[in-house]
Short mmCIF file of N, CA and C in Angstrom, two decimals:
data_model
loop_
_atom_site.label_atom_id
_atom_site.label_comp_id
_atom_site.label_asym_id
_atom_site.label_seq_id
_atom_site.Cartn_x
_atom_site.Cartn_y
_atom_site.Cartn_z
N MET A 1362 0.85 -1.17 0.00
CA MET A 1362 0.00 0.00 0.00
C MET A 1362 0.89 1.23 0.00
N ALA A 1363 0.67 2.08 -0.95
CA ALA A 1363 1.51 3.27 -1.08
C ALA A 1363 1.04 4.35 -0.12
N SER A 1364 1.98 4.95 0.52
CA SER A 1364 1.61 6.05 1.42
C SER A 1364 1.88 7.37 0.71
N HIS A 1365 0.97 8.27 0.91
CA HIS A 1365 1.11 9.59 0.30
C HIS A 1365 1.78 10.52 1.29
N ASN A 1366 2.82 11.14 0.84
CA ASN A 1366 3.55 12.06 1.69
C ASN A 1366 2.99 13.46 1.49
N MET A 1367 2.15 13.91 2.42
CA MET A 1367 1.55 15.24 2.31
C MET A 1367 2.11 16.12 3.42
N THR A 1368 2.39 17.32 3.04
CA THR A 1368 2.84 18.26 4.06
C THR A 1368 1.64 18.93 4.68
N ARG A 1369 1.73 19.18 5.95
CA ARG A 1369 0.61 19.77 6.69
C ARG A 1369 0.39 21.21 6.27
N GLY A 1370 1.43 21.92 5.88
CA GLY A 1370 1.34 23.35 5.57
C GLY A 1370 0.40 23.66 4.42
N ALA A 1371 0.32 22.80 3.44
CA ALA A 1371 -0.53 23.07 2.28
C ALA A 1371 -2.01 22.98 2.62
N TRP A 1372 -2.34 22.38 3.76
CA TRP A 1372 -3.74 22.17 4.09
C TRP A 1372 -4.26 23.11 5.18
N THR A 1373 -3.43 23.99 5.69
CA THR A 1373 -3.90 24.93 6.70
C THR A 1373 -4.26 26.25 6.04
N ILE A 1374 -5.27 26.88 6.55
CA ILE A 1374 -5.72 28.13 5.93
C ILE A 1374 -4.75 29.28 6.20
N GLU A 1375 -3.96 29.17 7.26
CA GLU A 1375 -3.00 30.23 7.54
C GLU A 1375 -1.91 30.30 6.48
N GLU A 1376 -1.55 29.15 5.93
CA GLU A 1376 -0.45 29.09 4.98
C GLU A 1376 -0.91 28.97 3.53
N ASN A 1377 -2.19 28.87 3.31
CA ASN A 1377 -2.70 28.71 1.95
C ASN A 1377 -3.80 29.75 1.71
N PRO A 1378 -3.45 30.90 1.16
CA PRO A 1378 -4.45 31.96 0.95
C PRO A 1378 -5.55 31.57 -0.03
N ALA A 1379 -5.24 30.75 -1.01
CA ALA A 1379 -6.27 30.33 -1.97
C ALA A 1379 -7.34 29.47 -1.27
N LEU A 1380 -6.90 28.59 -0.38
CA LEU A 1380 -7.83 27.77 0.38
C LEU A 1380 -8.68 28.64 1.31
N ARG A 1381 -8.03 29.62 1.93
CA ARG A 1381 -8.76 30.53 2.82
C ARG A 1381 -9.83 31.30 2.04
N ARG A 1382 -9.49 31.79 0.85
CA ARG A 1382 -10.45 32.54 0.03
C ARG A 1382 -11.62 31.66 -0.39
N ARG A 1383 -11.34 30.40 -0.74
CA ARG A 1383 -12.42 29.47 -1.10
C ARG A 1383 -13.33 29.21 0.08
N MET A 1384 -12.75 29.08 1.26
CA MET A 1384 -13.55 28.85 2.47
C MET A 1384 -14.42 30.08 2.76
N TYR A 1385 -13.86 31.26 2.62
CA TYR A 1385 -14.64 32.48 2.82
C TYR A 1385 -15.80 32.56 1.84
N ARG A 1386 -15.53 32.27 0.58
CA ARG A 1386 -16.58 32.32 -0.44
C ARG A 1386 -17.69 31.32 -0.15
N PHE A 1387 -17.30 30.11 0.25
CA PHE A 1387 -18.29 29.10 0.58
C PHE A 1387 -19.15 29.56 1.76
N GLY A 1388 -18.53 30.07 2.80
CA GLY A 1388 -19.28 30.55 3.95
C GLY A 1388 -20.22 31.70 3.60
N MET A 1389 -19.75 32.61 2.75
CA MET A 1389 -20.58 33.73 2.33
C MET A 1389 -21.75 33.23 1.48
N SER A 1390 -21.52 32.27 0.62
CA SER A 1390 -22.60 31.70 -0.20
C SER A 1390 -23.65 31.02 0.67
N VAL A 1391 -23.23 30.27 1.66
CA VAL A 1391 -24.17 29.61 2.57
C VAL A 1391 -25.00 30.66 3.31
N PHE A 1392 -24.34 31.72 3.77
CA PHE A 1392 -25.06 32.79 4.47
C PHE A 1392 -26.10 33.44 3.56
N ILE A 1393 -25.72 33.77 2.34
CA ILE A 1393 -26.66 34.45 1.42
C ILE A 1393 -27.83 33.52 1.08
N PHE A 1394 -27.56 32.25 0.80
CA PHE A 1394 -28.65 31.33 0.49
C PHE A 1394 -29.56 31.12 1.69
N SER A 1395 -29.02 31.16 2.90
CA SER A 1395 -29.87 31.01 4.08
C SER A 1395 -30.81 32.19 4.25
N GLN A 1396 -30.44 33.34 3.72
CA GLN A 1396 -31.30 34.51 3.82
C GLN A 1396 -32.46 34.46 2.82
N LEU A 1397 -32.43 33.52 1.91
CA LEU A 1397 -33.53 33.36 0.97
C LEU A 1397 -34.73 32.66 1.60
N ILE A 1398 -34.53 31.98 2.71
CA ILE A 1398 -35.62 31.24 3.35
C ILE A 1398 -36.77 32.16 3.75
N PRO A 1399 -36.53 33.29 4.44
CA PRO A 1399 -37.67 34.18 4.75
C PRO A 1399 -38.35 34.71 3.49
N LEU A 1400 -37.59 34.95 2.43
CA LEU A 1400 -38.18 35.43 1.19
C LEU A 1400 -39.13 34.38 0.61
N ILE A 1401 -38.73 33.13 0.64
CA ILE A 1401 -39.58 32.06 0.12
C ILE A 1401 -40.86 31.95 0.94
N VAL A 1402 -40.74 32.10 2.25
CA VAL A 1402 -41.94 32.07 3.12
C VAL A 1402 -42.86 33.23 2.78
N LEU A 1403 -42.30 34.42 2.56
CA LEU A 1403 -43.13 35.58 2.21
C LEU A 1403 -43.81 35.40 0.86
N ILE A 1404 -43.09 34.84 -0.10
CA ILE A 1404 -43.71 34.58 -1.41
C ILE A 1404 -44.87 33.60 -1.26
N ASP A 1405 -44.66 32.56 -0.48
CA ASP A 1405 -45.72 31.58 -0.23
C ASP A 1405 -46.92 32.25 0.44
N MET A 1406 -46.66 33.10 1.42
CA MET A 1406 -47.76 33.80 2.11
C MET A 1406 -48.50 34.74 1.16
N ARG A 1407 -47.79 35.33 0.23
CA ARG A 1407 -48.45 36.23 -0.72
C ARG A 1407 -49.49 35.48 -1.53
N TYR A 1408 -49.16 34.32 -2.01
CA TYR A 1408 -50.10 33.58 -2.85
C TYR A 1408 -51.16 32.85 -2.04
N LEU A 1409 -50.85 32.50 -0.80
CA LEU A 1409 -51.87 31.89 0.05
C LEU A 1409 -52.89 32.92 0.52
N SER A 1410 -52.44 34.12 0.81
CA SER A 1410 -53.33 35.13 1.38
C SER A 1410 -54.00 36.01 0.34
N ALA A 1411 -53.27 36.44 -0.66
CA ALA A 1411 -53.84 37.40 -1.61
C ALA A 1411 -53.95 36.86 -3.03
N GLY A 1412 -53.47 35.67 -3.26
CA GLY A 1412 -53.53 35.13 -4.62
C GLY A 1412 -52.68 35.95 -5.56
N THR A 1413 -53.20 36.27 -6.71
CA THR A 1413 -52.47 37.09 -7.68
C THR A 1413 -52.99 38.52 -7.70
N TYR A 1414 -53.80 38.89 -6.70
CA TYR A 1414 -54.37 40.22 -6.65
C TYR A 1414 -53.29 41.28 -6.44
N VAL A 1415 -53.36 42.34 -7.22
CA VAL A 1415 -52.52 43.52 -7.05
C VAL A 1415 -53.47 44.70 -6.96
N SER A 1416 -53.28 45.52 -5.95
CA SER A 1416 -54.15 46.67 -5.75
C SER A 1416 -54.12 47.57 -6.98
N PRO A 1417 -55.29 48.00 -7.46
CA PRO A 1417 -55.30 48.89 -8.63
C PRO A 1417 -54.67 50.24 -8.33
N LYS A 1418 -54.56 50.59 -7.05
CA LYS A 1418 -53.92 51.85 -6.67
C LYS A 1418 -52.40 51.73 -6.60
N ALA A 1419 -51.91 50.51 -6.62
CA ALA A 1419 -50.46 50.29 -6.53
C ALA A 1419 -49.77 50.76 -7.80
N SER A 1420 -48.65 51.40 -7.65
CA SER A 1420 -47.90 51.90 -8.80
C SER A 1420 -46.69 51.01 -9.07
N PRO A 1421 -46.81 50.13 -10.06
CA PRO A 1421 -45.66 49.29 -10.37
C PRO A 1421 -44.50 50.09 -10.97
N TRP A 1422 -44.78 51.28 -11.50
CA TRP A 1422 -43.73 52.09 -12.11
C TRP A 1422 -42.76 52.65 -11.08
N ILE A 1423 -43.28 53.03 -9.93
CA ILE A 1423 -42.39 53.52 -8.87
C ILE A 1423 -41.54 52.36 -8.36
N GLY A 1424 -42.17 51.20 -8.18
CA GLY A 1424 -41.41 50.02 -7.77
C GLY A 1424 -40.38 49.61 -8.82
N LEU A 1425 -40.70 49.83 -10.08
CA LEU A 1425 -39.78 49.48 -11.16
C LEU A 1425 -38.53 50.36 -11.10
N ILE A 1426 -38.69 51.61 -10.73
CA ILE A 1426 -37.53 52.50 -10.61
C ILE A 1426 -36.56 51.96 -9.56
N ALA A 1427 -37.11 51.58 -8.40
CA ALA A 1427 -36.26 51.01 -7.34
C ALA A 1427 -35.62 49.70 -7.80
N ALA A 1428 -36.39 48.87 -8.49
CA ALA A 1428 -35.84 47.59 -8.98
C ALA A 1428 -34.74 47.82 -10.01
N LEU A 1429 -34.89 48.83 -10.86
CA LEU A 1429 -33.83 49.13 -11.83
C LEU A 1429 -32.58 49.65 -11.15
N PHE A 1430 -32.74 50.48 -10.11
CA PHE A 1430 -31.58 50.91 -9.34
C PHE A 1430 -30.84 49.70 -8.78
N MET A 1431 -31.61 48.77 -8.25
CA MET A 1431 -30.98 47.58 -7.66
C MET A 1431 -30.35 46.69 -8.73
N LEU A 1432 -30.96 46.61 -9.90
CA LEU A 1432 -30.40 45.80 -10.99
C LEU A 1432 -29.07 46.40 -11.46
N ILE A 1433 -29.03 47.71 -11.62
CA ILE A 1433 -27.78 48.36 -12.04
C ILE A 1433 -26.72 48.17 -10.96
N SER A 1434 -27.12 48.32 -9.69
CA SER A 1434 -26.14 48.13 -8.61
C SER A 1434 -25.66 46.68 -8.55
N LEU A 1435 -26.52 45.73 -8.91
CA LEU A 1435 -26.12 44.32 -8.95
C LEU A 1435 -25.03 44.11 -10.00
N VAL A 1436 -25.21 44.69 -11.16
CA VAL A 1436 -24.21 44.54 -12.23
C VAL A 1436 -22.87 45.14 -11.80
N ILE A 1437 -22.93 46.33 -11.20
CA ILE A 1437 -21.69 46.98 -10.75
C ILE A 1437 -21.04 46.17 -9.63
N ALA A 1438 -21.84 45.71 -8.66
CA ALA A 1438 -21.29 44.94 -7.54
C ALA A 1438 -20.65 43.65 -8.02
N TRP A 1439 -21.24 43.01 -9.02
CA TRP A 1439 -20.66 41.77 -9.53
C TRP A 1439 -19.32 42.05 -10.23
N LYS A 1440 -19.25 43.18 -10.93
CA LYS A 1440 -17.98 43.56 -11.56
C LYS A 1440 -16.93 43.84 -10.48
N VAL A 1441 -17.32 44.53 -9.43
CA VAL A 1441 -16.40 44.81 -8.33
C VAL A 1441 -15.92 43.51 -7.70
N LYS A 1442 -16.83 42.56 -7.48
CA LYS A 1442 -16.48 41.28 -6.88
C LYS A 1442 -15.48 40.53 -7.74
N THR A 1443 -15.70 40.51 -9.02
CA THR A 1443 -14.82 39.79 -9.94
C THR A 1443 -13.42 40.42 -9.95
N GLU A 1444 -13.37 41.73 -9.98
CA GLU A 1444 -12.07 42.39 -10.04
C GLU A 1444 -11.36 42.35 -8.68
N ALA A 1445 -12.11 42.39 -7.59
CA ALA A 1445 -11.49 42.28 -6.26
C ALA A 1445 -10.90 40.89 -6.06
N ALA A 1446 -11.53 39.87 -6.65
CA ALA A 1446 -11.00 38.51 -6.54
C ALA A 1446 -9.65 38.39 -7.24
N HIS A 1447 -9.39 39.27 -8.19
CA HIS A 1447 -8.11 39.27 -8.89
C HIS A 1447 -7.15 40.32 -8.33
N GLY A 1448 -7.47 40.85 -7.16
CA GLY A 1448 -6.56 41.76 -6.47
C GLY A 1448 -6.64 43.21 -6.89
N GLN A 1449 -7.68 43.60 -7.62
CA GLN A 1449 -7.82 44.98 -8.04
C GLN A 1449 -8.70 45.74 -7.06
N ASP A 1450 -8.31 46.95 -6.76
CA ASP A 1450 -9.05 47.79 -5.84
C ASP A 1450 -10.12 48.56 -6.62
N ARG A 1451 -11.37 48.28 -6.35
CA ARG A 1451 -12.48 48.92 -7.05
C ARG A 1451 -13.41 49.65 -6.08
N THR A 1452 -12.84 50.28 -5.07
CA THR A 1452 -13.69 50.99 -4.10
C THR A 1452 -14.46 52.15 -4.71
N PRO A 1453 -13.95 52.86 -5.75
CA PRO A 1453 -14.78 53.92 -6.34
C PRO A 1453 -16.10 53.40 -6.91
N LEU A 1454 -16.07 52.18 -7.46
CA LEU A 1454 -17.32 51.60 -7.97
C LEU A 1454 -18.28 51.25 -6.84
N LEU A 1455 -17.74 50.93 -5.66
CA LEU A 1455 -18.61 50.66 -4.51
C LEU A 1455 -19.39 51.91 -4.10
N LYS A 1456 -18.82 53.07 -4.36
CA LYS A 1456 -19.54 54.31 -4.06
C LYS A 1456 -20.80 54.42 -4.94
N TRP A 1457 -20.68 53.98 -6.19
CA TRP A 1457 -21.87 53.99 -7.07
C TRP A 1457 -22.91 52.98 -6.59
N VAL A 1458 -22.45 51.83 -6.14
CA VAL A 1458 -23.37 50.82 -5.60
C VAL A 1458 -24.11 51.40 -4.39
N THR A 1459 -23.38 52.08 -3.52
CA THR A 1459 -23.98 52.69 -2.33
C THR A 1459 -24.99 53.76 -2.73
N LEU A 1460 -24.65 54.56 -3.71
CA LEU A 1460 -25.57 55.62 -4.18
C LEU A 1460 -26.84 55.02 -4.78
N LEU A 1461 -26.70 53.99 -5.60
CA LEU A 1461 -27.87 53.35 -6.21
C LEU A 1461 -28.74 52.66 -5.16
N GLY A 1462 -28.12 52.03 -4.18
CA GLY A 1462 -28.87 51.39 -3.10
C GLY A 1462 -29.64 52.42 -2.28
N THR A 1463 -29.00 53.55 -2.00
CA THR A 1463 -29.68 54.62 -1.28
C THR A 1463 -30.83 55.17 -2.10
N GLY A 1464 -30.64 55.29 -3.41
CA GLY A 1464 -31.72 55.75 -4.29
C GLY A 1464 -32.91 54.79 -4.27
N ALA A 1465 -32.65 53.50 -4.31
CA ALA A 1465 -33.73 52.50 -4.25
C ALA A 1465 -34.47 52.61 -2.93
N LEU A 1466 -33.74 52.84 -1.87
CA LEU A 1466 -34.34 53.00 -0.54
C LEU A 1466 -35.24 54.24 -0.50
N LEU A 1467 -34.76 55.34 -1.03
CA LEU A 1467 -35.55 56.57 -1.04
C LEU A 1467 -36.81 56.44 -1.90
N VAL A 1468 -36.69 55.77 -3.03
CA VAL A 1468 -37.86 55.54 -3.88
C VAL A 1468 -38.90 54.69 -3.14
N THR A 1469 -38.44 53.69 -2.42
CA THR A 1469 -39.36 52.85 -1.65
C THR A 1469 -40.02 53.64 -0.53
N PHE A 1470 -39.26 54.48 0.16
CA PHE A 1470 -39.84 55.32 1.21
C PHE A 1470 -40.88 56.28 0.62
N TYR A 1471 -40.61 56.78 -0.59
CA TYR A 1471 -41.59 57.64 -1.26
C TYR A 1471 -42.87 56.86 -1.55
N GLN A 1472 -42.71 55.63 -2.03
CA GLN A 1472 -43.89 54.81 -2.33
C GLN A 1472 -44.65 54.47 -1.06
N TRP A 1473 -43.94 54.22 0.03
CA TRP A 1473 -44.61 53.98 1.30
C TRP A 1473 -45.38 55.22 1.75
N ALA A 1474 -44.83 56.40 1.51
CA ALA A 1474 -45.48 57.64 1.92
C ALA A 1474 -46.78 57.88 1.16
N LEU A 1475 -46.90 57.33 -0.04
CA LEU A 1475 -48.13 57.50 -0.83
C LEU A 1475 -49.30 56.74 -0.21
N ARG A 1476 -49.01 55.67 0.54
CA ARG A 1476 -50.05 54.83 1.17
C ARG A 1476 -51.16 54.50 0.17
N PHE A 1477 -50.77 53.94 -0.96
CA PHE A 1477 -51.74 53.61 -2.00
C PHE A 1477 -52.71 52.52 -1.59
N ASP A 1478 -52.32 51.71 -0.65
CA ASP A 1478 -53.18 50.63 -0.20
C ASP A 1478 -53.11 50.57 1.33
N PRO A 1479 -54.24 50.46 1.99
CA PRO A 1479 -54.18 50.42 3.46
C PRO A 1479 -53.49 49.15 3.95
N THR A 1480 -52.87 49.27 5.10
CA THR A 1480 -52.16 48.13 5.66
C THR A 1480 -53.12 47.07 6.18
N THR A 1481 -54.40 47.40 6.25
CA THR A 1481 -55.38 46.43 6.74
C THR A 1481 -55.87 45.49 5.64
N SER A 1482 -55.62 45.81 4.37
CA SER A 1482 -56.02 44.90 3.29
C SER A 1482 -54.99 43.78 3.17
N ARG A 1483 -55.38 42.68 2.55
CA ARG A 1483 -54.45 41.55 2.39
C ARG A 1483 -53.23 41.95 1.57
N PHE A 1484 -53.48 42.63 0.44
CA PHE A 1484 -52.35 43.03 -0.40
C PHE A 1484 -51.47 44.03 0.34
N GLY A 1485 -52.05 44.95 1.09
CA GLY A 1485 -51.28 45.94 1.84
C GLY A 1485 -50.40 45.29 2.89
N GLU A 1486 -50.95 44.32 3.60
CA GLU A 1486 -50.16 43.61 4.61
C GLU A 1486 -48.94 42.94 3.98
N ILE A 1487 -49.19 42.24 2.90
CA ILE A 1487 -48.12 41.50 2.24
C ILE A 1487 -47.12 42.46 1.59
N TYR A 1488 -47.64 43.53 0.97
CA TYR A 1488 -46.76 44.49 0.32
C TYR A 1488 -45.79 45.12 1.32
N TYR A 1489 -46.32 45.62 2.42
CA TYR A 1489 -45.46 46.29 3.40
C TYR A 1489 -44.53 45.31 4.11
N THR A 1490 -44.96 44.08 4.28
CA THR A 1490 -44.09 43.08 4.90
C THR A 1490 -42.94 42.71 3.96
N MET A 1491 -43.26 42.45 2.69
CA MET A 1491 -42.21 42.05 1.74
C MET A 1491 -41.24 43.20 1.46
N THR A 1492 -41.78 44.40 1.26
CA THR A 1492 -40.86 45.51 1.01
C THR A 1492 -40.10 45.89 2.27
N GLY A 1493 -40.70 45.73 3.44
CA GLY A 1493 -39.99 45.97 4.68
C GLY A 1493 -38.84 45.00 4.86
N PHE A 1494 -39.07 43.74 4.49
CA PHE A 1494 -38.02 42.73 4.51
C PHE A 1494 -36.87 43.15 3.59
N ALA A 1495 -37.21 43.58 2.38
CA ALA A 1495 -36.19 43.99 1.41
C ALA A 1495 -35.45 45.24 1.90
N VAL A 1496 -36.18 46.20 2.48
CA VAL A 1496 -35.56 47.43 2.98
C VAL A 1496 -34.59 47.10 4.12
N PHE A 1497 -34.98 46.20 5.00
CA PHE A 1497 -34.08 45.80 6.09
C PHE A 1497 -32.76 45.29 5.54
N TYR A 1498 -32.81 44.43 4.54
CA TYR A 1498 -31.58 43.90 3.97
C TYR A 1498 -30.78 44.97 3.23
N VAL A 1499 -31.46 45.92 2.61
CA VAL A 1499 -30.73 47.00 1.94
C VAL A 1499 -29.99 47.84 2.98
N VAL A 1500 -30.63 48.11 4.11
CA VAL A 1500 -29.96 48.87 5.16
C VAL A 1500 -28.73 48.10 5.67
N VAL A 1501 -28.88 46.80 5.87
CA VAL A 1501 -27.73 45.97 6.29
C VAL A 1501 -26.64 46.02 5.22
N GLY A 1502 -27.03 45.92 3.96
CA GLY A 1502 -26.05 45.99 2.87
C GLY A 1502 -25.36 47.34 2.79
N LEU A 1503 -26.12 48.42 3.02
CA LEU A 1503 -25.52 49.76 2.99
C LEU A 1503 -24.51 49.93 4.14
N VAL A 1504 -24.84 49.38 5.30
CA VAL A 1504 -23.88 49.42 6.41
C VAL A 1504 -22.61 48.65 6.03
N GLY A 1505 -22.77 47.51 5.39
CA GLY A 1505 -21.61 46.74 4.92
C GLY A 1505 -20.80 47.50 3.89
N LEU A 1506 -21.49 48.15 2.94
CA LEU A 1506 -20.79 48.93 1.92
C LEU A 1506 -20.03 50.09 2.54
N LEU A 1507 -20.68 50.79 3.46
CA LEU A 1507 -20.02 51.92 4.11
C LEU A 1507 -18.82 51.47 4.94
N SER A 1508 -18.94 50.32 5.60
CA SER A 1508 -17.79 49.83 6.37
C SER A 1508 -16.65 49.40 5.46
N ALA A 1509 -16.97 48.81 4.31
CA ALA A 1509 -15.90 48.43 3.36
C ALA A 1509 -15.23 49.67 2.79
N LEU A 1510 -16.03 50.70 2.48
CA LEU A 1510 -15.45 51.94 1.98
C LEU A 1510 -14.59 52.61 3.04
N SER A 1511 -15.03 52.57 4.28
CA SER A 1511 -14.26 53.15 5.37
C SER A 1511 -12.95 52.39 5.57
N ARG A 1512 -13.01 51.07 5.53
CA ARG A 1512 -11.81 50.25 5.71
C ARG A 1512 -10.82 50.49 4.58
N ALA A 1513 -11.34 50.67 3.37
CA ALA A 1513 -10.46 50.88 2.21
C ALA A 1513 -9.67 52.19 2.33
N ARG A 1514 -10.21 53.15 3.05
CA ARG A 1514 -9.50 54.42 3.23
C ARG A 1514 -8.27 54.27 4.12
N PHE A 1515 -8.28 53.30 5.04
CA PHE A 1515 -7.23 53.19 6.03
C PHE A 1515 -6.27 52.02 5.81
N VAL A 1516 -6.52 51.21 4.80
CA VAL A 1516 -5.68 50.03 4.56
C VAL A 1516 -4.86 50.27 3.29
N ASP A 1517 -3.60 49.92 3.36
CA ASP A 1517 -2.72 50.06 2.20
C ASP A 1517 -3.14 49.08 1.11
N PRO A 1518 -3.45 49.56 -0.10
CA PRO A 1518 -3.93 48.66 -1.15
C PRO A 1518 -2.93 47.55 -1.53
N GLN A 1519 -1.62 47.80 -1.37
CA GLN A 1519 -0.65 46.78 -1.73
C GLN A 1519 -0.63 45.63 -0.71
N GLU A 1520 -0.99 45.91 0.53
CA GLU A 1520 -0.97 44.88 1.56
C GLU A 1520 -2.33 44.20 1.74
N ASP A 1521 -3.32 44.64 1.02
CA ASP A 1521 -4.69 44.16 1.21
C ASP A 1521 -5.00 43.08 0.18
N ASP A 1522 -5.75 42.07 0.61
CA ASP A 1522 -6.19 41.04 -0.34
C ASP A 1522 -7.57 41.34 -0.90
N HIS A 1523 -8.18 42.44 -0.49
CA HIS A 1523 -9.47 42.93 -0.99
C HIS A 1523 -10.62 41.99 -0.70
N TRP A 1524 -10.49 41.13 0.32
CA TRP A 1524 -11.59 40.24 0.65
C TRP A 1524 -12.81 41.02 1.14
N HIS A 1525 -12.60 42.09 1.88
CA HIS A 1525 -13.73 42.86 2.39
C HIS A 1525 -14.56 43.43 1.24
N ILE A 1526 -13.91 43.82 0.17
CA ILE A 1526 -14.64 44.34 -0.99
C ILE A 1526 -15.38 43.21 -1.69
N GLU A 1527 -14.73 42.07 -1.84
CA GLU A 1527 -15.38 40.93 -2.47
C GLU A 1527 -16.56 40.44 -1.64
N ALA A 1528 -16.40 40.39 -0.32
CA ALA A 1528 -17.48 39.91 0.55
C ALA A 1528 -18.69 40.82 0.51
N VAL A 1529 -18.46 42.12 0.59
CA VAL A 1529 -19.60 43.04 0.58
C VAL A 1529 -20.26 43.05 -0.80
N SER A 1530 -19.50 42.77 -1.84
CA SER A 1530 -20.09 42.67 -3.18
C SER A 1530 -20.96 41.42 -3.30
N TYR A 1531 -20.50 40.31 -2.71
CA TYR A 1531 -21.35 39.11 -2.65
C TYR A 1531 -22.64 39.42 -1.90
N LEU A 1532 -22.50 40.03 -0.75
CA LEU A 1532 -23.67 40.36 0.07
C LEU A 1532 -24.63 41.25 -0.70
N TRP A 1533 -24.11 42.29 -1.33
CA TRP A 1533 -24.98 43.22 -2.05
C TRP A 1533 -25.64 42.53 -3.24
N SER A 1534 -24.93 41.64 -3.91
CA SER A 1534 -25.53 40.91 -5.03
C SER A 1534 -26.72 40.09 -4.56
N GLY A 1535 -26.58 39.41 -3.42
CA GLY A 1535 -27.71 38.65 -2.86
C GLY A 1535 -28.87 39.55 -2.50
N ILE A 1536 -28.58 40.71 -1.93
CA ILE A 1536 -29.64 41.66 -1.55
C ILE A 1536 -30.35 42.19 -2.79
N ALA A 1537 -29.60 42.50 -3.83
CA ALA A 1537 -30.21 43.00 -5.07
C ALA A 1537 -31.10 41.94 -5.70
N VAL A 1538 -30.68 40.68 -5.67
CA VAL A 1538 -31.52 39.61 -6.21
C VAL A 1538 -32.81 39.49 -5.40
N ILE A 1539 -32.70 39.58 -4.07
CA ILE A 1539 -33.90 39.55 -3.22
C ILE A 1539 -34.84 40.68 -3.59
N TRP A 1540 -34.29 41.86 -3.79
CA TRP A 1540 -35.11 43.03 -4.13
C TRP A 1540 -35.83 42.83 -5.46
N ILE A 1541 -35.12 42.35 -6.46
CA ILE A 1541 -35.71 42.15 -7.79
C ILE A 1541 -36.78 41.07 -7.74
N ILE A 1542 -36.53 39.99 -7.02
CA ILE A 1542 -37.54 38.94 -6.86
C ILE A 1542 -38.78 39.49 -6.16
N THR A 1543 -38.57 40.32 -5.15
CA THR A 1543 -39.70 40.92 -4.44
C THR A 1543 -40.55 41.76 -5.38
N TYR A 1544 -39.91 42.56 -6.23
CA TYR A 1544 -40.67 43.38 -7.19
C TYR A 1544 -41.46 42.49 -8.15
N ILE A 1545 -40.81 41.46 -8.68
CA ILE A 1545 -41.49 40.57 -9.64
C ILE A 1545 -42.68 39.90 -8.97
N VAL A 1546 -42.51 39.41 -7.75
CA VAL A 1546 -43.59 38.70 -7.07
C VAL A 1546 -44.74 39.65 -6.75
N LEU A 1547 -44.43 40.86 -6.34
CA LEU A 1547 -45.50 41.80 -5.94
C LEU A 1547 -46.27 42.35 -7.13
N PHE A 1548 -45.61 42.63 -8.23
CA PHE A 1548 -46.28 43.35 -9.31
C PHE A 1548 -46.45 42.58 -10.61
N LEU A 1549 -45.63 41.62 -10.91
CA LEU A 1549 -45.67 41.02 -12.25
C LEU A 1549 -46.28 39.62 -12.29
N VAL A 1550 -46.12 38.85 -11.22
CA VAL A 1550 -46.58 37.46 -11.26
C VAL A 1550 -47.96 37.35 -10.66
#
């Protein structure tokens, strides 16, 4: 029986940055997928409680503006993630992601201020719950983006592996997908 001579150093995350990065990515993916569970429950509740009814007073165009902001920010965040994985510093693009996310948040707050549907109706309950869920995650994502931007100001780019930028881009991509799915479920399906 042949014995394989393996060195311990190649298998520890302290000595193998590629292994560490893969482990981080796997953990981040598991975290993002776990956050889809409440979204699936909310989608199920929407169809159990309100069916396919959409309030005639609801403005899908205002929601579409917020969804487009999130879609554009998703594309930018994915580009940032890809380039950060190759060691490039793309913090200026994160500023655009933060601006677009804030814009989507403001558009949603404007739509909430219109109160097109009372919260006592089935569609109103589901609408405010689903968009509240999405807004909560956008706020969490904005905090993550702001912390990554703050960290980038104080860390030397040559000594940094840019994992914080890649991680927040993964997080924001998941949040943007949640937002877009929420819009589709509320207004289109």
